[in-house]
PDB file of C-alpha atoms in Angstrom:
ATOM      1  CA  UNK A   1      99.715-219.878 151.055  1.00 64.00           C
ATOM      2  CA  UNK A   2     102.109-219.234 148.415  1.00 91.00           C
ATOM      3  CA  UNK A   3     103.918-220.176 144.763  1.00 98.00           C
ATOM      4  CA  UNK A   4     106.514-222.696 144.990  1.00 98.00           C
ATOM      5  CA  UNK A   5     108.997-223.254 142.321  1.00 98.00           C
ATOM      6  CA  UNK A   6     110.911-226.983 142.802  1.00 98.00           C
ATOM      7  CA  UNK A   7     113.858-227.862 140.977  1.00 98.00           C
ATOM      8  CA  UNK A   8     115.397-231.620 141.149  1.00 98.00           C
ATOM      9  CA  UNK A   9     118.608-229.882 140.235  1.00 96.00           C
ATOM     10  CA  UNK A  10     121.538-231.902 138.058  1.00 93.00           C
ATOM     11  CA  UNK A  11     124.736-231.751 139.387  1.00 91.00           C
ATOM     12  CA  UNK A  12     126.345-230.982 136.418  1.00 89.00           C
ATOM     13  CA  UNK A  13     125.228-228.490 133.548  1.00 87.00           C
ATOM     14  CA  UNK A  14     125.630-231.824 130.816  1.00 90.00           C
ATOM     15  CA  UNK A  15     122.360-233.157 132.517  1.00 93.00           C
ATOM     16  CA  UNK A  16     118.615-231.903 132.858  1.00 96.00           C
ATOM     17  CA  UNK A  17     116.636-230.564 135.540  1.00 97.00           C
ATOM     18  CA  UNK A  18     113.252-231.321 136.561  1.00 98.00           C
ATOM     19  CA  UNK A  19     110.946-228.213 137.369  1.00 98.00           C
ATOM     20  CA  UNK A  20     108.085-227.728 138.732  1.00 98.00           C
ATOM     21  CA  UNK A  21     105.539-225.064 139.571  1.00 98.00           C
ATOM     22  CA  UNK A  22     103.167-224.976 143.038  1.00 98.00           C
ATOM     23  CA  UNK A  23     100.297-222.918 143.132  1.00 97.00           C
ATOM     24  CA  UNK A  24      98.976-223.229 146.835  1.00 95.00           C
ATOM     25  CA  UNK A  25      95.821-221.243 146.453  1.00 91.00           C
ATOM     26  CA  UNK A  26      94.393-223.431 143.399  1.00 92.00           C
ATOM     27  CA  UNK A  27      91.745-225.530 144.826  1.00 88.00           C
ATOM     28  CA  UNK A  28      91.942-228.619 142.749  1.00 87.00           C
ATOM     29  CA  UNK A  29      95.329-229.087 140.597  1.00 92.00           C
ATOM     30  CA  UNK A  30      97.928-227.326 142.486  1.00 96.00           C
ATOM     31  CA  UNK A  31     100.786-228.379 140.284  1.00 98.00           C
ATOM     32  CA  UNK A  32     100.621-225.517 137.544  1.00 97.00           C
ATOM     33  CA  UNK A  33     103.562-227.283 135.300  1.00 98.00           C
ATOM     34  CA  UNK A  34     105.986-230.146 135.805  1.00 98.00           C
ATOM     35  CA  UNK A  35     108.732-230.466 133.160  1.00 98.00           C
ATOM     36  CA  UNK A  36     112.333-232.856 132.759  1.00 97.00           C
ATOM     37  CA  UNK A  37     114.103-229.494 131.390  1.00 97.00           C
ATOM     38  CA  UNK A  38     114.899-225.781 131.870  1.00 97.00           C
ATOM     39  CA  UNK A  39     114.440-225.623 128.538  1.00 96.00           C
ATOM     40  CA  UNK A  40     110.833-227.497 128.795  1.00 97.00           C
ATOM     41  CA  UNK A  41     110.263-224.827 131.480  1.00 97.00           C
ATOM     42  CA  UNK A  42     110.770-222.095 129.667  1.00 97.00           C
ATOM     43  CA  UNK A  43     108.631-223.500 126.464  1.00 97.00           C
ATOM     44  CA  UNK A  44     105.691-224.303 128.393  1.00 97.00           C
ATOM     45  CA  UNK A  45     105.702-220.960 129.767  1.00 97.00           C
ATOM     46  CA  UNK A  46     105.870-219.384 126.173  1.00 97.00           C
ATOM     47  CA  UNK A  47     102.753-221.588 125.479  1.00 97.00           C
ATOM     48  CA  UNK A  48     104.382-224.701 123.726  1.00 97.00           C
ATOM     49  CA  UNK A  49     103.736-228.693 125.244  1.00 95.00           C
ATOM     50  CA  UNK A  50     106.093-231.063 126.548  1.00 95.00           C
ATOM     51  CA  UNK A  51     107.358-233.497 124.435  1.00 94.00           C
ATOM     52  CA  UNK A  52     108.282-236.597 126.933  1.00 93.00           C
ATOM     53  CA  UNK A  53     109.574-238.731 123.850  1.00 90.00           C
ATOM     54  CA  UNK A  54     112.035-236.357 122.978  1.00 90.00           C
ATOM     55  CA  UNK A  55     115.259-235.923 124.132  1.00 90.00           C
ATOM     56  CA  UNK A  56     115.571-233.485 127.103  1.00 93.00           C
ATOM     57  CA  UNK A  57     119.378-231.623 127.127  1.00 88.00           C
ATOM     58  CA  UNK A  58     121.401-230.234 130.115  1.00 89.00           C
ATOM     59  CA  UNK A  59     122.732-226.391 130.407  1.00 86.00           C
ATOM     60  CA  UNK A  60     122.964-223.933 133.262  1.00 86.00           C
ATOM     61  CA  UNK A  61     120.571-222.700 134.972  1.00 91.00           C
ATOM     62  CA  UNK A  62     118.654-219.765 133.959  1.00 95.00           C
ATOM     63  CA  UNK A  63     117.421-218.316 136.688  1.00 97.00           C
ATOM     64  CA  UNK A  64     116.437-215.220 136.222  1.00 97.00           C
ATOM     65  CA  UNK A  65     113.823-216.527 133.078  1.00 97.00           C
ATOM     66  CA  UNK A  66     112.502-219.061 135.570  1.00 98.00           C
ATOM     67  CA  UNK A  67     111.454-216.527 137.772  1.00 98.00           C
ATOM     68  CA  UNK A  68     110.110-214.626 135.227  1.00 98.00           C
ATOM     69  CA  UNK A  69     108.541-217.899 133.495  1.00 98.00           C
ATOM     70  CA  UNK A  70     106.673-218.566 137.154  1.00 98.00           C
ATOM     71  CA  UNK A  71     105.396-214.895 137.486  1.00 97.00           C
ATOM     72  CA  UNK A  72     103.784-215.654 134.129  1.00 97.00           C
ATOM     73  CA  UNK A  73     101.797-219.327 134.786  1.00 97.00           C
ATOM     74  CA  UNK A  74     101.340-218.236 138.085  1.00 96.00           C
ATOM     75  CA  UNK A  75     100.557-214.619 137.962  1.00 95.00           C
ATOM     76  CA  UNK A  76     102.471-213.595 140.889  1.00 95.00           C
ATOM     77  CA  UNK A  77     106.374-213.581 142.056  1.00 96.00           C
ATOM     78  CA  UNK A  78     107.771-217.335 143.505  1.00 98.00           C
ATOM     79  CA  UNK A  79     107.791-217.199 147.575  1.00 98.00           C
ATOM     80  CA  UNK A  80     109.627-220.035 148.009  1.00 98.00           C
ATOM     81  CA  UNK A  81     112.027-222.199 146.085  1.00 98.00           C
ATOM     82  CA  UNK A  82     112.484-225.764 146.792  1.00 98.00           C
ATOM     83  CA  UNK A  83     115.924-227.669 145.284  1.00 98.00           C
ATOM     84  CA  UNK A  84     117.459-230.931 145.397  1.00 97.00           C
ATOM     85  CA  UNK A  85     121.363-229.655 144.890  1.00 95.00           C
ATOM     86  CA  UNK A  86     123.919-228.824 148.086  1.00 96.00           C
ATOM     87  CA  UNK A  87     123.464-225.137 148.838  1.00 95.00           C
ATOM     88  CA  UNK A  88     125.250-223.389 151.433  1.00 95.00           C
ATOM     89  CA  UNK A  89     125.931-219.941 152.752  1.00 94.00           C
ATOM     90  CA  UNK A  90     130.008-221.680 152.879  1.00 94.00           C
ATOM     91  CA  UNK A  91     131.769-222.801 150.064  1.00 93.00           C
ATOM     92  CA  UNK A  92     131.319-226.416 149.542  1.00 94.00           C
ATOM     93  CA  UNK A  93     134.637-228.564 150.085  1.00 93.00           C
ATOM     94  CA  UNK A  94     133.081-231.603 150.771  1.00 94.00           C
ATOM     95  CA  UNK A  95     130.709-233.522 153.654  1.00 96.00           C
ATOM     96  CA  UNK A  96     128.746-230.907 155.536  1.00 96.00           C
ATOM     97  CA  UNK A  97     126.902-230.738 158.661  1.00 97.00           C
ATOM     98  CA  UNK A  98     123.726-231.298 156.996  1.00 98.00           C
ATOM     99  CA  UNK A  99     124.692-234.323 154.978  1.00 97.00           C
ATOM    100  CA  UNK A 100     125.661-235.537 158.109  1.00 97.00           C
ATOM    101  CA  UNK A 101     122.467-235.199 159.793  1.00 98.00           C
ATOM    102  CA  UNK A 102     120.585-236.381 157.245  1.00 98.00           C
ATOM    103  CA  UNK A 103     122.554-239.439 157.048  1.00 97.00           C
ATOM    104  CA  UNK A 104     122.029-240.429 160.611  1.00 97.00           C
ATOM    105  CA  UNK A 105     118.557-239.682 160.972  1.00 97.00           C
ATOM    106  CA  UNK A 106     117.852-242.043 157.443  1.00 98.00           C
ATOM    107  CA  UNK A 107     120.897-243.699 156.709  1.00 97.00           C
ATOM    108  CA  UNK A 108     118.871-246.763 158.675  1.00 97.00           C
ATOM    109  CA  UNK A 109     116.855-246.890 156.311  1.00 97.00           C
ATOM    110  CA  UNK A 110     119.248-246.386 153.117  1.00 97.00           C
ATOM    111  CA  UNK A 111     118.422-242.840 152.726  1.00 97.00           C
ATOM    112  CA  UNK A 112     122.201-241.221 153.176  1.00 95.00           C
ATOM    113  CA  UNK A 113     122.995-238.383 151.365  1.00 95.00           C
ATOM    114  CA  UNK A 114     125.796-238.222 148.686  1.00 90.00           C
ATOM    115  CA  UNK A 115     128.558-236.021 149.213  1.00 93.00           C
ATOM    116  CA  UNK A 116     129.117-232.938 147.621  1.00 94.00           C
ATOM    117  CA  UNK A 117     132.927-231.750 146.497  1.00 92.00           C
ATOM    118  CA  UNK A 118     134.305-228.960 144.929  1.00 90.00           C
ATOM    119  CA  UNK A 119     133.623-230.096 141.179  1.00 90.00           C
ATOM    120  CA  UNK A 120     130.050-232.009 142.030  1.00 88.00           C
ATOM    121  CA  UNK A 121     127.911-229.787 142.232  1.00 93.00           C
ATOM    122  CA  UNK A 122     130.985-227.713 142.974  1.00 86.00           C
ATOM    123  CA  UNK A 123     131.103-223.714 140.534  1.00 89.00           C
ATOM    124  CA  UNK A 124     127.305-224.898 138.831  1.00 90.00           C
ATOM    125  CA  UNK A 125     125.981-225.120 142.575  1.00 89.00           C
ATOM    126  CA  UNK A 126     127.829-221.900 143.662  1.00 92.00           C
ATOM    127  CA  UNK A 127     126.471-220.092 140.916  1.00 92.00           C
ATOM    128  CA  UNK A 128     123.143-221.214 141.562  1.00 93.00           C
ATOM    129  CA  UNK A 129     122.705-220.325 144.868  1.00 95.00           C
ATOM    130  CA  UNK A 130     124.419-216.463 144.330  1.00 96.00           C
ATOM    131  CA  UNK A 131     121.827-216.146 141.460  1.00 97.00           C
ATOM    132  CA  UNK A 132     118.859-216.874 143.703  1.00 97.00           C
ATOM    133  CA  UNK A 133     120.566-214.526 145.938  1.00 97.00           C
ATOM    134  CA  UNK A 134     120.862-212.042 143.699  1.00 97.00           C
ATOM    135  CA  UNK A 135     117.243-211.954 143.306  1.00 98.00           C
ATOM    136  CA  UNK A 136     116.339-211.625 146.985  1.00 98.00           C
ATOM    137  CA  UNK A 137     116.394-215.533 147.806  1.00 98.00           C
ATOM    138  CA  UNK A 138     119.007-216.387 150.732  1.00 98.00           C
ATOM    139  CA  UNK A 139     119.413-219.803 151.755  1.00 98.00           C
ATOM    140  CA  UNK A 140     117.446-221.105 154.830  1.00 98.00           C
ATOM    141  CA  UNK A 141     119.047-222.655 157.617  1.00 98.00           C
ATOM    142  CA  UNK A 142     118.329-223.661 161.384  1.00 97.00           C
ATOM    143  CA  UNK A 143     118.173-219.596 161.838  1.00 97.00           C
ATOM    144  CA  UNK A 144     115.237-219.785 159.857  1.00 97.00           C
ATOM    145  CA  UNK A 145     112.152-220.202 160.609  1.00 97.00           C
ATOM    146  CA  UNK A 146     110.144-222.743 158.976  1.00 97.00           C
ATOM    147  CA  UNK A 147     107.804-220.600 157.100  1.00 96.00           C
ATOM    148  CA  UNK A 148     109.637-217.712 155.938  1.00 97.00           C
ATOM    149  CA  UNK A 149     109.164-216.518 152.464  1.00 97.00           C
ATOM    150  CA  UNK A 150     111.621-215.703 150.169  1.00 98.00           C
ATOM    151  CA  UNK A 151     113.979-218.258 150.833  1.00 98.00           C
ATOM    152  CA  UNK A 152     116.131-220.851 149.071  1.00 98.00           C
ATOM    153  CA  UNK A 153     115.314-224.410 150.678  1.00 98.00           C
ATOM    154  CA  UNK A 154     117.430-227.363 150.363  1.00 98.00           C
ATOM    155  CA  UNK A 155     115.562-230.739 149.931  1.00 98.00           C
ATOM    156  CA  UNK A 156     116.431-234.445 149.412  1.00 98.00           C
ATOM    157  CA  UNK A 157     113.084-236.184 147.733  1.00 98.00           C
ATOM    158  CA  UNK A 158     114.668-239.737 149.505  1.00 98.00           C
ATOM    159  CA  UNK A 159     113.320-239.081 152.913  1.00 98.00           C
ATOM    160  CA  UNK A 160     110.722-237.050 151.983  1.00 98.00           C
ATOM    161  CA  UNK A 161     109.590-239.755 149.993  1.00 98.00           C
ATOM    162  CA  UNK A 162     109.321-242.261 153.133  1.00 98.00           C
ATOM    163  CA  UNK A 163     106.650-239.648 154.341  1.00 98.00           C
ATOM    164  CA  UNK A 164     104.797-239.272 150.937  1.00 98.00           C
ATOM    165  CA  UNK A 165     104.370-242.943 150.511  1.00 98.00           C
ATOM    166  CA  UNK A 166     104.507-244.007 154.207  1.00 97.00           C
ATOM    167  CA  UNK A 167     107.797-246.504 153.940  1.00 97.00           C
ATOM    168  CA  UNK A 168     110.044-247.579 155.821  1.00 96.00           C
ATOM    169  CA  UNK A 169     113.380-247.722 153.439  1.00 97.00           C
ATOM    170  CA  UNK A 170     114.200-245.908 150.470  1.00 98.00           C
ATOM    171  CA  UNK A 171     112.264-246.405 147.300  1.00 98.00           C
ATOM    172  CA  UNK A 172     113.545-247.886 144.607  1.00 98.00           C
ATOM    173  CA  UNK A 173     112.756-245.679 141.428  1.00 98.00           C
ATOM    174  CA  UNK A 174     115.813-244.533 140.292  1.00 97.00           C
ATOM    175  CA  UNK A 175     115.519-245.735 136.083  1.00 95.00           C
ATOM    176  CA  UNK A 176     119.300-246.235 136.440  1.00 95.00           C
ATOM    177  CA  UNK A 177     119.723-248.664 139.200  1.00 96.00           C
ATOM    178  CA  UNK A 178     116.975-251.181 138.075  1.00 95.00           C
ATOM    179  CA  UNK A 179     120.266-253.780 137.350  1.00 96.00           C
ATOM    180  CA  UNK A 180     121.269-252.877 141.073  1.00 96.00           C
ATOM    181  CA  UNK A 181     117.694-253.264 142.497  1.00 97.00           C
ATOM    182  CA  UNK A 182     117.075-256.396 140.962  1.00 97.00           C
ATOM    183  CA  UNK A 183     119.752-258.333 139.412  1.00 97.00           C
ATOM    184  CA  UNK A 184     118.193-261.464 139.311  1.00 96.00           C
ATOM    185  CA  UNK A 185     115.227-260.474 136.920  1.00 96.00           C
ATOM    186  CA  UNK A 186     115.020-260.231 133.108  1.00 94.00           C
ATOM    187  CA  UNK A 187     114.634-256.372 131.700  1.00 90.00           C
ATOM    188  CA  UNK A 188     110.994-256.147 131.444  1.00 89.00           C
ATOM    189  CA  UNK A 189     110.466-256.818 134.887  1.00 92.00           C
ATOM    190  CA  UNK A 190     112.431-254.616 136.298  1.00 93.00           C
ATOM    191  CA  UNK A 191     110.679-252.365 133.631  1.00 92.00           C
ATOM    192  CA  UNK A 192     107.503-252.942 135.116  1.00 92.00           C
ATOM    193  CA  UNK A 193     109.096-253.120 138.627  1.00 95.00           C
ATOM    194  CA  UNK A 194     110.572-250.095 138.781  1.00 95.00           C
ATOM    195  CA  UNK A 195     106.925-248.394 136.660  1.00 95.00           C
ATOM    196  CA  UNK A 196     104.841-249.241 139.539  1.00 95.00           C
ATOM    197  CA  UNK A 197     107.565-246.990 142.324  1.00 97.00           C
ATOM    198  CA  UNK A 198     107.204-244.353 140.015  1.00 97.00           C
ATOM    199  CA  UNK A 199     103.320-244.890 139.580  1.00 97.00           C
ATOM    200  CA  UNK A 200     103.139-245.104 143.159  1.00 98.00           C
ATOM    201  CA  UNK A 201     104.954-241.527 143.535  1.00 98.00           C
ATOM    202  CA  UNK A 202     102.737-240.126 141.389  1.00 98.00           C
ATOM    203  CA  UNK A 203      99.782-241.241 143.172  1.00 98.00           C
ATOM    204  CA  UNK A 204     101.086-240.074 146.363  1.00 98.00           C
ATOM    205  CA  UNK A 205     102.058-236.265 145.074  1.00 98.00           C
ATOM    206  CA  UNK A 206      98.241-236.337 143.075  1.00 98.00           C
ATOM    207  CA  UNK A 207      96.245-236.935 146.937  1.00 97.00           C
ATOM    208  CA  UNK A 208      98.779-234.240 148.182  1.00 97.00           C
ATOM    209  CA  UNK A 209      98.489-231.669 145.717  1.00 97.00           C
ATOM    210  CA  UNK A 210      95.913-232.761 143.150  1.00 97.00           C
ATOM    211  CA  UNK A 211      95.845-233.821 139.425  1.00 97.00           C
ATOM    212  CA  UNK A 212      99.181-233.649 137.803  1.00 98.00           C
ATOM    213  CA  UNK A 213      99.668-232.035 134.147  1.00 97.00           C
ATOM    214  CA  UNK A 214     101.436-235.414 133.005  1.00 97.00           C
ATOM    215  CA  UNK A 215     100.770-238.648 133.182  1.00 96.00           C
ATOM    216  CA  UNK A 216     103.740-241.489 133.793  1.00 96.00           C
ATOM    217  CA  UNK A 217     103.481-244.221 130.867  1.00 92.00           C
ATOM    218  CA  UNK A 218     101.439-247.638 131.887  1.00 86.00           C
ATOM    219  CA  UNK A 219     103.360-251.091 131.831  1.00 73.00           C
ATOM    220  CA  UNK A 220     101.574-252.772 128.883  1.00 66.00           C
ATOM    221  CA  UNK A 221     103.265-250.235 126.406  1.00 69.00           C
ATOM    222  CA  UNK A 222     106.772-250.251 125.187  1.00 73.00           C
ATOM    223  CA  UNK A 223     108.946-247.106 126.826  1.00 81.00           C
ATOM    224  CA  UNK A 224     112.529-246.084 126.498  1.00 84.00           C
ATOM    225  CA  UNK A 225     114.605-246.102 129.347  1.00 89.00           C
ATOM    226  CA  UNK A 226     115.865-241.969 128.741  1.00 91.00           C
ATOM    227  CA  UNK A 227     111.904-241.417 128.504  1.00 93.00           C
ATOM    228  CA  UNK A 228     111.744-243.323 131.898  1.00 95.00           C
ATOM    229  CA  UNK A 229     114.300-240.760 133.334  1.00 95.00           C
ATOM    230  CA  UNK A 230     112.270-237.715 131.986  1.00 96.00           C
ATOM    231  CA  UNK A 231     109.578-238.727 133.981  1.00 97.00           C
ATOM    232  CA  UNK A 232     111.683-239.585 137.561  1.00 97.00           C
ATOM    233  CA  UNK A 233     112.761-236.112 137.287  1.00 97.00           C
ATOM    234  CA  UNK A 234     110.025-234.483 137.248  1.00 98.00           C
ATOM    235  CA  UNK A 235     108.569-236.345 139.483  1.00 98.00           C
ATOM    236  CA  UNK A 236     111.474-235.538 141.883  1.00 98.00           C
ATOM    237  CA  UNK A 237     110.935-231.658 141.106  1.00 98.00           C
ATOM    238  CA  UNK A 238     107.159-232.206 142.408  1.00 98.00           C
ATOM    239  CA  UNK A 239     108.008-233.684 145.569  1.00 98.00           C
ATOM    240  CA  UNK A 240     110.648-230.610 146.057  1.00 98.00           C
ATOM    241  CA  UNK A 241     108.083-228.501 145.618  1.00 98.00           C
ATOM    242  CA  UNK A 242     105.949-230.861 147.918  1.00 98.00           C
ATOM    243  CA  UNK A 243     108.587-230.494 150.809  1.00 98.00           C
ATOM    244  CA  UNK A 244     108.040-226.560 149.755  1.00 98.00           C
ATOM    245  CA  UNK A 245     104.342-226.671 150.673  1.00 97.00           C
ATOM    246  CA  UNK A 246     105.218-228.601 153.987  1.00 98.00           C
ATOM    247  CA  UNK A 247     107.782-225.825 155.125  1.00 98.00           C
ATOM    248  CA  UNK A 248     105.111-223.126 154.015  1.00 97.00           C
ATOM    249  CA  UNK A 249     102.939-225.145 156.764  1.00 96.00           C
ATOM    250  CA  UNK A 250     105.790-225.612 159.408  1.00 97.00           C
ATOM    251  CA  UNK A 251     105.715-229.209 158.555  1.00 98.00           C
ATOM    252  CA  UNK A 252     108.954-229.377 157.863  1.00 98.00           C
ATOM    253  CA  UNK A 253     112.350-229.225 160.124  1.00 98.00           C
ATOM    254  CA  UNK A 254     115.616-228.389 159.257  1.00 98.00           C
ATOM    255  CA  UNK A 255     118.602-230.726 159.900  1.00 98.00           C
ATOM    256  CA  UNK A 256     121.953-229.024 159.513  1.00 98.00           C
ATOM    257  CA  UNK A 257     123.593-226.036 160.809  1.00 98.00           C
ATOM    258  CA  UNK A 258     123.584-222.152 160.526  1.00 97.00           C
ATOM    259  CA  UNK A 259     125.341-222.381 157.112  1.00 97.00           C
ATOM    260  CA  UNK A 260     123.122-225.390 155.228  1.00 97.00           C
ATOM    261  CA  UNK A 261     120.228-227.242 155.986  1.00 98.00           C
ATOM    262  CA  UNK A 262     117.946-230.196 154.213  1.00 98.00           C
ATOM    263  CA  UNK A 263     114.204-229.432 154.982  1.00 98.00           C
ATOM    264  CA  UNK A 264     112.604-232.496 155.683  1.00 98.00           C
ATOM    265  CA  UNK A 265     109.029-233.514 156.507  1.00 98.00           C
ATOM    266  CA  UNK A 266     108.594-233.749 160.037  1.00 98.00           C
ATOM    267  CA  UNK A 267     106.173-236.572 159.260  1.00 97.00           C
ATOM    268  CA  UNK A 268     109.677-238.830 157.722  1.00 97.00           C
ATOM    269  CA  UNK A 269     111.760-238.248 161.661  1.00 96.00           C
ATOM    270  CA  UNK A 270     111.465-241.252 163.855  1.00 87.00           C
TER     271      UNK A 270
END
């Protein structure tokens, strides 16, 4: 049992990351903190509280403090860190073996990966993974085994969310796409529409890992779309950190090759 850090990692160093912090050997609320920013991260850390109605700012990723902000909630060193961004022990010119994978194991059920290039994530990716490197965190492909501390996973919270919530096509809680989801309905139902996926997340990460330290907003109050987003990305960095605890467990399989892999819950394959 271990600490796992989970990062739904933006693409770009304009937009924030969601973090969040896995303690495996609490016994009731495993999620230590959960967070929309780097920034938030590092405050919470320091003592200070999230503030969800305030705007939550992009920059690149300090990874050496988040270590060091994780040793201090946690009280020990990370074992395994769990990301949503392309990571590879190759540069990244475009579709990998792994995307490819993933896309025919879920693309049935409209879970396809997007493809990485060499500006998206493209030098912010790159940089990323040699820093986790640098601190003794190599990426983890098929030639590791599920398990292994110390390691760099890759995850994609799509698929693993078919396992966490037991569906059978991709859910629909992306705060951005609530046009594309439903067209046909007026803005405060797709408000509420698109409240109850991300509800539903959060009750499936609470049975899995306990109370959360942040609560998503109800329906019957008035909330700001960028608020919205806050919350999906954090959510997203708890179920990385989710698909952490499953590889800890050896519930989780790589799909990929010997230079990137996404770690997926075994429970998601057909």
């Amino acid at each position: 049992m271990a600490i796992v850090l989970g990062i739904d990692a933006a693409w770009t160093a304009t937009q924030p990351s969601g973090v969040a912090l896995v303690d495996t050997l609490r016994p009731d609320s495993k999620c230590v903190a959960a967070v929309p920013s780097y920034s938030a991260f590092l405050e919470v850390a320091d003592g200070g509280v999230v503030d969800w109605e305030g705007r939550h700012l992009g920059n690149k990723p300090p990874v050496a403090e988040l270590l060091s902000a994780c040793e201090v909630m946690a009280g020990k060193a990370v074992d395994v860190i769990a990301i949503d961004m392309p990571i590879s022990n190759a540069p990244i010119i475009g579709r990998r073996a792994a995307d490819q994978a993933v896309s025919r194991e879920f693309g049935g059920r409209w879970c396809s990966t997007h493809t990485p290039n060499t500006i998206r994530p493209g030098p912010l990716g790159a940089r990323l993974t040699e820093a986790f490197l640098s601190l003794g965190y190599p990426v983890a492909t098929t030639e590791t085994q599920a398990g292994t501390l110390h390691r760099l996973i890759e995850v994609y919270p799509h698929p693993a969310l078919l396992a966490l919530l037991g569906r059978d096509r991709r859910v629909p809680y992306k705060v951005a796409k609530v046009r594309k989801y439903w067209p046909n309905e007026p803005a405060e139902v797709r408000t509420a529409l698109v409240l109850a996926e991300l509800h539903a997340i959060e009750a499936g990460l609470t049975a899995a890992l306990g109370q959360l330290p942040f609560t998503v907003p109800r329906s019957d109050a008035p909330v700001l779309q960028r608020v919205l987003k806050s919350f999906e990305d954090t959510l997203d960095a708890v179920v990385c950190a989710w698909v952490g605890c499953l590889y800890l467990q050896g519930k989780a399989v790589p799909l990929g090759d010997a230079s990137a892999v996404v770690w997926c819950p075994t429970a998601a394959l057909r």
